[in-house]
Short mmCIF file of C-alpha atoms in Angstrom, two decimals:
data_model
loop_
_atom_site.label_atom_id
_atom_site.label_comp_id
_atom_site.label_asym_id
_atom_site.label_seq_id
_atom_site.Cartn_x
_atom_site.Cartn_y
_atom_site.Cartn_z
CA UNK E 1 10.30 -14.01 -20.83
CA UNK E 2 9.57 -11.75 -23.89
CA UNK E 3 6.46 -10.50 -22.89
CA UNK E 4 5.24 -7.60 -25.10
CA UNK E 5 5.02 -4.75 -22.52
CA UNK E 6 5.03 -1.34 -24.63
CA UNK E 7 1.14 -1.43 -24.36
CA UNK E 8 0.71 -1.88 -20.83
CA UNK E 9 -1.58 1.31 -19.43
CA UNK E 10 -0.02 3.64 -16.79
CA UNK E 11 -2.26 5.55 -14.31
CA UNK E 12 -0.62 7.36 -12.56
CA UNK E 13 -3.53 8.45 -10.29
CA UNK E 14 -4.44 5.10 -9.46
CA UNK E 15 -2.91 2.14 -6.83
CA UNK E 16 -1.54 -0.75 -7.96
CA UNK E 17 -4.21 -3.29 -6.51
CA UNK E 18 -2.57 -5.86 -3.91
CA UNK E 19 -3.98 -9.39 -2.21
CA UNK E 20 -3.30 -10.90 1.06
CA UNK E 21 -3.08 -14.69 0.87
CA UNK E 22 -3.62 -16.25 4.50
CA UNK E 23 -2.28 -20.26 4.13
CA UNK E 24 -4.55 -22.23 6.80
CA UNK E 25 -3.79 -25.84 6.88
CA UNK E 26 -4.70 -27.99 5.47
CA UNK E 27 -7.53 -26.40 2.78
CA UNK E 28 -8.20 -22.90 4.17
CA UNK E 29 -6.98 -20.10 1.98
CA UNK E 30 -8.70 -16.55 2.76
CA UNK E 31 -7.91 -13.60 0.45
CA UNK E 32 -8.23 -10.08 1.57
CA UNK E 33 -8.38 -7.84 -1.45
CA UNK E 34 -6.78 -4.04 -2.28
CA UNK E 35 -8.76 -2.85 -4.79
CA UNK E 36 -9.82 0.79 -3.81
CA UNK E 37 -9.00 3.32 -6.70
CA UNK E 38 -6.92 0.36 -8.48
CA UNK E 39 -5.41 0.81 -11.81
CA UNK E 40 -6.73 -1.94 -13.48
CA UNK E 41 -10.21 -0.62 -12.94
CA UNK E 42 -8.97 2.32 -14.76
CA UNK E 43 -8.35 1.21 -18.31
CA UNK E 44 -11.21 2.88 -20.67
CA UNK E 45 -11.73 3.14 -24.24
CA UNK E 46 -8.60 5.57 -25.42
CA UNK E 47 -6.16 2.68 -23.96
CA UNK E 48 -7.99 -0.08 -25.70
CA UNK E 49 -7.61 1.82 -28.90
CA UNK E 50 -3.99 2.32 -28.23
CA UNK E 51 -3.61 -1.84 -28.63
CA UNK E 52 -3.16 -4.10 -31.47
CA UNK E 53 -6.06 -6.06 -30.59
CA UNK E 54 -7.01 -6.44 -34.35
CA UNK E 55 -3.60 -7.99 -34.68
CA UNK E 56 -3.54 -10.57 -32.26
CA UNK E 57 -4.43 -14.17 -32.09
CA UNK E 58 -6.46 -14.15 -29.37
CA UNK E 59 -7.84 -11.70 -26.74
CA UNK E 60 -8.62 -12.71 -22.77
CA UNK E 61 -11.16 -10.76 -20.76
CA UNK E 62 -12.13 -11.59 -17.13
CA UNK E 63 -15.32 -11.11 -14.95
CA UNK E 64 -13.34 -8.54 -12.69
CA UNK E 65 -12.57 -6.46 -15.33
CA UNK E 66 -16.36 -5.94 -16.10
CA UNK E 67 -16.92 -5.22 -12.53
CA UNK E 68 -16.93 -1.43 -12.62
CA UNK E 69 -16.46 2.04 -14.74
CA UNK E 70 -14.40 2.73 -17.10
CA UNK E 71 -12.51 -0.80 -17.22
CA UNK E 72 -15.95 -2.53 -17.72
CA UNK E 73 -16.78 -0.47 -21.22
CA UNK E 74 -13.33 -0.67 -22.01
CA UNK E 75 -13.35 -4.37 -21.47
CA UNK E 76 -16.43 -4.24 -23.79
CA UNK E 77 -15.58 -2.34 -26.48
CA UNK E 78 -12.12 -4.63 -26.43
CA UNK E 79 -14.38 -7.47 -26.63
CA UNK E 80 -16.50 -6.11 -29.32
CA UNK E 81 -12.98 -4.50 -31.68
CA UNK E 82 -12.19 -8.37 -31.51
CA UNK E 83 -14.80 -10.24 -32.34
CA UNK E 84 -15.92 -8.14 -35.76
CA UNK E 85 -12.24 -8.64 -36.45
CA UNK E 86 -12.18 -12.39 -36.30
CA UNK E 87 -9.94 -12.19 -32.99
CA UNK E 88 -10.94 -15.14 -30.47
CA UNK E 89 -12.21 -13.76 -27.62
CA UNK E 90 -11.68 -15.96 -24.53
CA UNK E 91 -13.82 -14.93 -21.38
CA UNK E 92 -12.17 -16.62 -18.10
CA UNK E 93 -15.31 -15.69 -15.80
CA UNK E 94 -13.57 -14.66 -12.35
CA UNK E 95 -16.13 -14.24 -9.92
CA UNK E 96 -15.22 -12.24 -6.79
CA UNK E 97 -18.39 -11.16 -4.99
CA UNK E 98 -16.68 -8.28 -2.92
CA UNK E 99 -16.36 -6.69 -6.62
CA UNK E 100 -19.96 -6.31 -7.45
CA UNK E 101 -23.02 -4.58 -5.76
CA UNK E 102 -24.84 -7.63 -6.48
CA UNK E 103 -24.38 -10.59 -7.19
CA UNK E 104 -27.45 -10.92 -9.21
CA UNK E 105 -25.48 -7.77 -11.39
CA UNK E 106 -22.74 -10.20 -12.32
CA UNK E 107 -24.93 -12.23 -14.23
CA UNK E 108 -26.62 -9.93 -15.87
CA UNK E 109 -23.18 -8.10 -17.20
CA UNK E 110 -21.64 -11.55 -18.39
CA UNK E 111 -24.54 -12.36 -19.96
CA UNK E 112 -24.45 -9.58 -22.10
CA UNK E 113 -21.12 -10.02 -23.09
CA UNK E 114 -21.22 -13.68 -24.48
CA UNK E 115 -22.48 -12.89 -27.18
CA UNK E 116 -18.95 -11.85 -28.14
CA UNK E 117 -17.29 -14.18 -26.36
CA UNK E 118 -16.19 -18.03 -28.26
CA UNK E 119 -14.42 -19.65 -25.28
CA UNK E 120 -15.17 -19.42 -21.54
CA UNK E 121 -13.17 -20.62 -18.49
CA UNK E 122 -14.46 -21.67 -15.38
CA UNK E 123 -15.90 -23.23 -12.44
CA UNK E 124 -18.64 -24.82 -11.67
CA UNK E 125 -19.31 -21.93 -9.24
CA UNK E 126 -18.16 -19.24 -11.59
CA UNK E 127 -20.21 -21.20 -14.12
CA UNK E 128 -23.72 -20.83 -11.95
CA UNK E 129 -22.80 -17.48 -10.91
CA UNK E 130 -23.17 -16.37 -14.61
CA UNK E 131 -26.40 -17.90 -14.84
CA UNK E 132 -27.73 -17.26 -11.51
CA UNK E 133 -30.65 -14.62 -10.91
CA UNK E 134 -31.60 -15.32 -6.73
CA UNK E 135 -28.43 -13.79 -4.48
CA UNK E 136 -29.75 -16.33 -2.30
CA UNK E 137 -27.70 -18.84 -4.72
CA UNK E 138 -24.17 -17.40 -3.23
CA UNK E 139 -22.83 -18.45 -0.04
CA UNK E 140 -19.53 -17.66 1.15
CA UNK E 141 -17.11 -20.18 2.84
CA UNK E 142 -14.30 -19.23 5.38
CA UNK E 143 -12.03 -18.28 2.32
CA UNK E 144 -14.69 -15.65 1.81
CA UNK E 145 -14.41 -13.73 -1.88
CA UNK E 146 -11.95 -17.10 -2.58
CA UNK E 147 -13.99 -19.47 -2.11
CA UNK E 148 -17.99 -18.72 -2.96
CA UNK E 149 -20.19 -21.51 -3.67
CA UNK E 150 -23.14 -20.84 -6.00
CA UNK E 151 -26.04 -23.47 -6.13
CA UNK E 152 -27.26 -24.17 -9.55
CA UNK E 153 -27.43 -26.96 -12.40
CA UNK E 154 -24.15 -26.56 -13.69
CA UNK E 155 -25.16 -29.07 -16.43
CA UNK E 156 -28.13 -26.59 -17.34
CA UNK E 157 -26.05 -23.31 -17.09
CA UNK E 158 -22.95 -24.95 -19.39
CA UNK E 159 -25.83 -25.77 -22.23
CA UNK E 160 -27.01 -22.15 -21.92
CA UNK E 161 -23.48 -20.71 -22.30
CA UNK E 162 -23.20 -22.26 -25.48
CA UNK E 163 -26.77 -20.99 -26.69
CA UNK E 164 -25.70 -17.69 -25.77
CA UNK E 165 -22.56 -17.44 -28.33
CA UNK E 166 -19.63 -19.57 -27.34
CA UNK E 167 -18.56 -22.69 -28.80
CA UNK E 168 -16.40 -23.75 -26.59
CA UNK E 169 -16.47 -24.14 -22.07
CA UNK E 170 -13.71 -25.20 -20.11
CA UNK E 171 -15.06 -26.23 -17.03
CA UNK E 172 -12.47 -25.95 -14.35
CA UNK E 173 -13.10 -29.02 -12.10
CA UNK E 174 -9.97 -28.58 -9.27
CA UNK E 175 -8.22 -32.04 -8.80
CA UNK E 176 -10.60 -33.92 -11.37
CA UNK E 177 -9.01 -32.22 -14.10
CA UNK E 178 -11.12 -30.65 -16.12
CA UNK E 179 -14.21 -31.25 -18.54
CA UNK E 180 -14.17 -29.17 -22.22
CA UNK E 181 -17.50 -28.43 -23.88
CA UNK E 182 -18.32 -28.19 -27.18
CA UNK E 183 -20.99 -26.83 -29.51
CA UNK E 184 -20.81 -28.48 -32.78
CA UNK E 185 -23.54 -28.31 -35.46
CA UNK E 186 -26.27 -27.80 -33.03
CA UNK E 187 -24.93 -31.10 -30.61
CA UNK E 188 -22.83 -31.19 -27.79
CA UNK E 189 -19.51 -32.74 -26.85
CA UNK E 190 -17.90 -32.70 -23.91
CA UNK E 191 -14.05 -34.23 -23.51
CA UNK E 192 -12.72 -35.04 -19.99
CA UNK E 193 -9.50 -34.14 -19.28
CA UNK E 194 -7.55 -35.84 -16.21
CA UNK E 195 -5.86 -33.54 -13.56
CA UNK E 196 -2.75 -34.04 -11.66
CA UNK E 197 -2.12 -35.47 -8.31
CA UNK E 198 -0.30 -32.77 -6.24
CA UNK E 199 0.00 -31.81 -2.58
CA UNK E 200 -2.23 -28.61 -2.40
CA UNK E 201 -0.17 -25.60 -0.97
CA UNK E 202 -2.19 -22.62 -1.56
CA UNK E 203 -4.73 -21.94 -4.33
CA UNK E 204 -3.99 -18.42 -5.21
CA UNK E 205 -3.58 -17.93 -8.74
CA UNK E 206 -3.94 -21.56 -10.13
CA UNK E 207 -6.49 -20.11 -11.99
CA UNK E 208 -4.43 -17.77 -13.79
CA UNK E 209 -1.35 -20.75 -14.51
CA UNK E 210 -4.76 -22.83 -16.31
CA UNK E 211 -5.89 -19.77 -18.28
CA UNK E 212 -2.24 -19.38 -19.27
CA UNK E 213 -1.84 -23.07 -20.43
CA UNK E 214 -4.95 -22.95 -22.41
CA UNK E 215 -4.49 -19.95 -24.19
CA UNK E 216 -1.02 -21.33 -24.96
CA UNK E 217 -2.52 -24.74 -26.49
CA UNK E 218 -5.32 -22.44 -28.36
CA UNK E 219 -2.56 -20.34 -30.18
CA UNK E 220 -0.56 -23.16 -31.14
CA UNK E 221 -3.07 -24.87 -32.45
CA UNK E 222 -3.11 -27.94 -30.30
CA UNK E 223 -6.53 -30.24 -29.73
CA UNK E 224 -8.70 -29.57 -26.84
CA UNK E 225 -7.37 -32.81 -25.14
CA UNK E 226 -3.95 -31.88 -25.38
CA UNK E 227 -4.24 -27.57 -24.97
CA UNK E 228 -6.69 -28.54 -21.30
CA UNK E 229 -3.75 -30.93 -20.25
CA UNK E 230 -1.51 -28.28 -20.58
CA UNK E 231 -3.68 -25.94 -18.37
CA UNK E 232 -4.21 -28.58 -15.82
CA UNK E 233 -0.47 -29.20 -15.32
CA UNK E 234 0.38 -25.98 -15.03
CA UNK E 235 -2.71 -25.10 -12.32
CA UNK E 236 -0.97 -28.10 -10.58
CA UNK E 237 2.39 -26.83 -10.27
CA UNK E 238 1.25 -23.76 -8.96
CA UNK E 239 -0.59 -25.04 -6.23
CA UNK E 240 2.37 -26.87 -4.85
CA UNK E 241 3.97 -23.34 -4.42
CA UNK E 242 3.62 -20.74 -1.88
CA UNK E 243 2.71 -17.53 -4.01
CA UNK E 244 1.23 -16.44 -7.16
CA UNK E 245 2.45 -14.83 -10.58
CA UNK E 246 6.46 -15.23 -9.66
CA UNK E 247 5.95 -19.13 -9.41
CA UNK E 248 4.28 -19.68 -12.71
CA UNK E 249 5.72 -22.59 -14.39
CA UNK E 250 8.14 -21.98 -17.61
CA UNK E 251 7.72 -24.13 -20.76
CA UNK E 252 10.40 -26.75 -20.21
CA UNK E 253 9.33 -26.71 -16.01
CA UNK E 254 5.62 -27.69 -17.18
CA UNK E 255 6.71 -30.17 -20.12
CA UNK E 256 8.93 -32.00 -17.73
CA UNK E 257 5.68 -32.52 -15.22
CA UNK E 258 3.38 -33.59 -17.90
CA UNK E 259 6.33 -36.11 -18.54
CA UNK E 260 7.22 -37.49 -15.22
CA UNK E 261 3.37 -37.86 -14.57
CA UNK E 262 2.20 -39.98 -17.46
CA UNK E 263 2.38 -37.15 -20.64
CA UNK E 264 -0.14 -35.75 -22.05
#
């Protein structure tokens, strides 16, 4: 696909981290994560330094990757190398409970953070989770770490994201699409973005197509209408599939959806 891969870390003392995706008809989809000693959680501050971050167009952190030692100064120092070199730095916030302590921890660490951050992906879950500062606010469903619900005022958590340093919220909003925020000269705009009607096969990783999608619209430059109609149609496709990262949609697979289901 000509994916840059010359900078990827090896650890060669650490697991490759692995996920168990249980498919309960018709809207059950539990997760059981591998994550003990993974090497993700491994990266640190010698392997950031060892990337062109100062030469790239944009750089994507996560929630998980801020979860634990080293990956979660590495993931800040990458964060901070960025942002005083004019690199974008996206923030998709990825909230998996089983990954933190506390849940009350995760909000405090992405809080931190956003000050570095100019875009942030979403749900409205992930969204209140940020903001949230009672554990009492998380409940988990039958899909578990998949599917937590976190009690809030989303509209009151979005408006302090974008007090707190970004410009810019994607709010992730499942088969409604999804709604972009917007700081501009001290007023808000938000722009609502249509999803696609798809038969939902399993959820894994439809958060990962969007992110892609987006981050593809942002480099090229697109409007937020057009870049978030992107992301939807590609978290669409992926839902219709039965795994994860080896069904991501290519270019011409996605363009030919947004086609056949009204364009962009």
């Amino acid at each position: 696909e000509g994916v840059e891969t010359r900078f990827i870390a090896h650890k060669a003392d650490r697991r490759s981290s692995a996920v168990v995706l249980g498919i309960e008809p018709p809207d059950r989809f539990p997760l059981t994560y591998y994550r003990e000693n993974c090497a993700d959680i491994g990266l640190n501050i010698n392997d950031v330094l060892e990337t062109p971050i100062t030469d790239s167009r944009v750089l994507l952190i996560t929630g998980t990757g801020l979860s634990k030692e080293p990956s979660r100064n590495a993931t800040l120092f990458a964060a901070e190398t960025a942002h005083g070199s004019g690199v974008p730095v996206v923030l998709d916030i990825d909230f998996r409970p089983d990954q933190w302590d506390d849940p009350r921890a995760f909000g405090v660490i992405l809080r931190s953070v956003l000050r570095l951050v100019d875009i942030v992906v979403g749900t409205d879950d992930e969204i209140n989770a940020t903001m949230l500062t009672d554990s009492s606010q998380v409940s988990l469903t039958h899909s578990q770490v998949s599917d937590a619900h976190v009690s809030g005022d989303t509209d009151v958590a979005i408006q302090r994201f974008l007090e707190l340093g970004p410009n810019v919220l994607a709010q992730k909003r499942g088969a409604a699409g999804a709604t972009v925020h917007l700081a501009k000269n001290g007023s808000l705009e938000k722009i609502d973005v249509p999803g696609f009607p798809v038969q939902v096969s399993n959820i894994l990783g439809a958060g990962d197509a969007f992110a892609s999608g987006f981050l593809y619209g942002f480099v090229k430059g697109w409007d937020w209408y057009r870049t978030t109609r992107l992301a939807n149609a590609c978290g669409a496709i992926l839902v219709t599939k039965h795994g994860c990262a080896n069904f991501m949609p290519t270019y011409d697979e996605v363009m030919t959806f947004i086609q056949d289901h009204d364009g962009f």
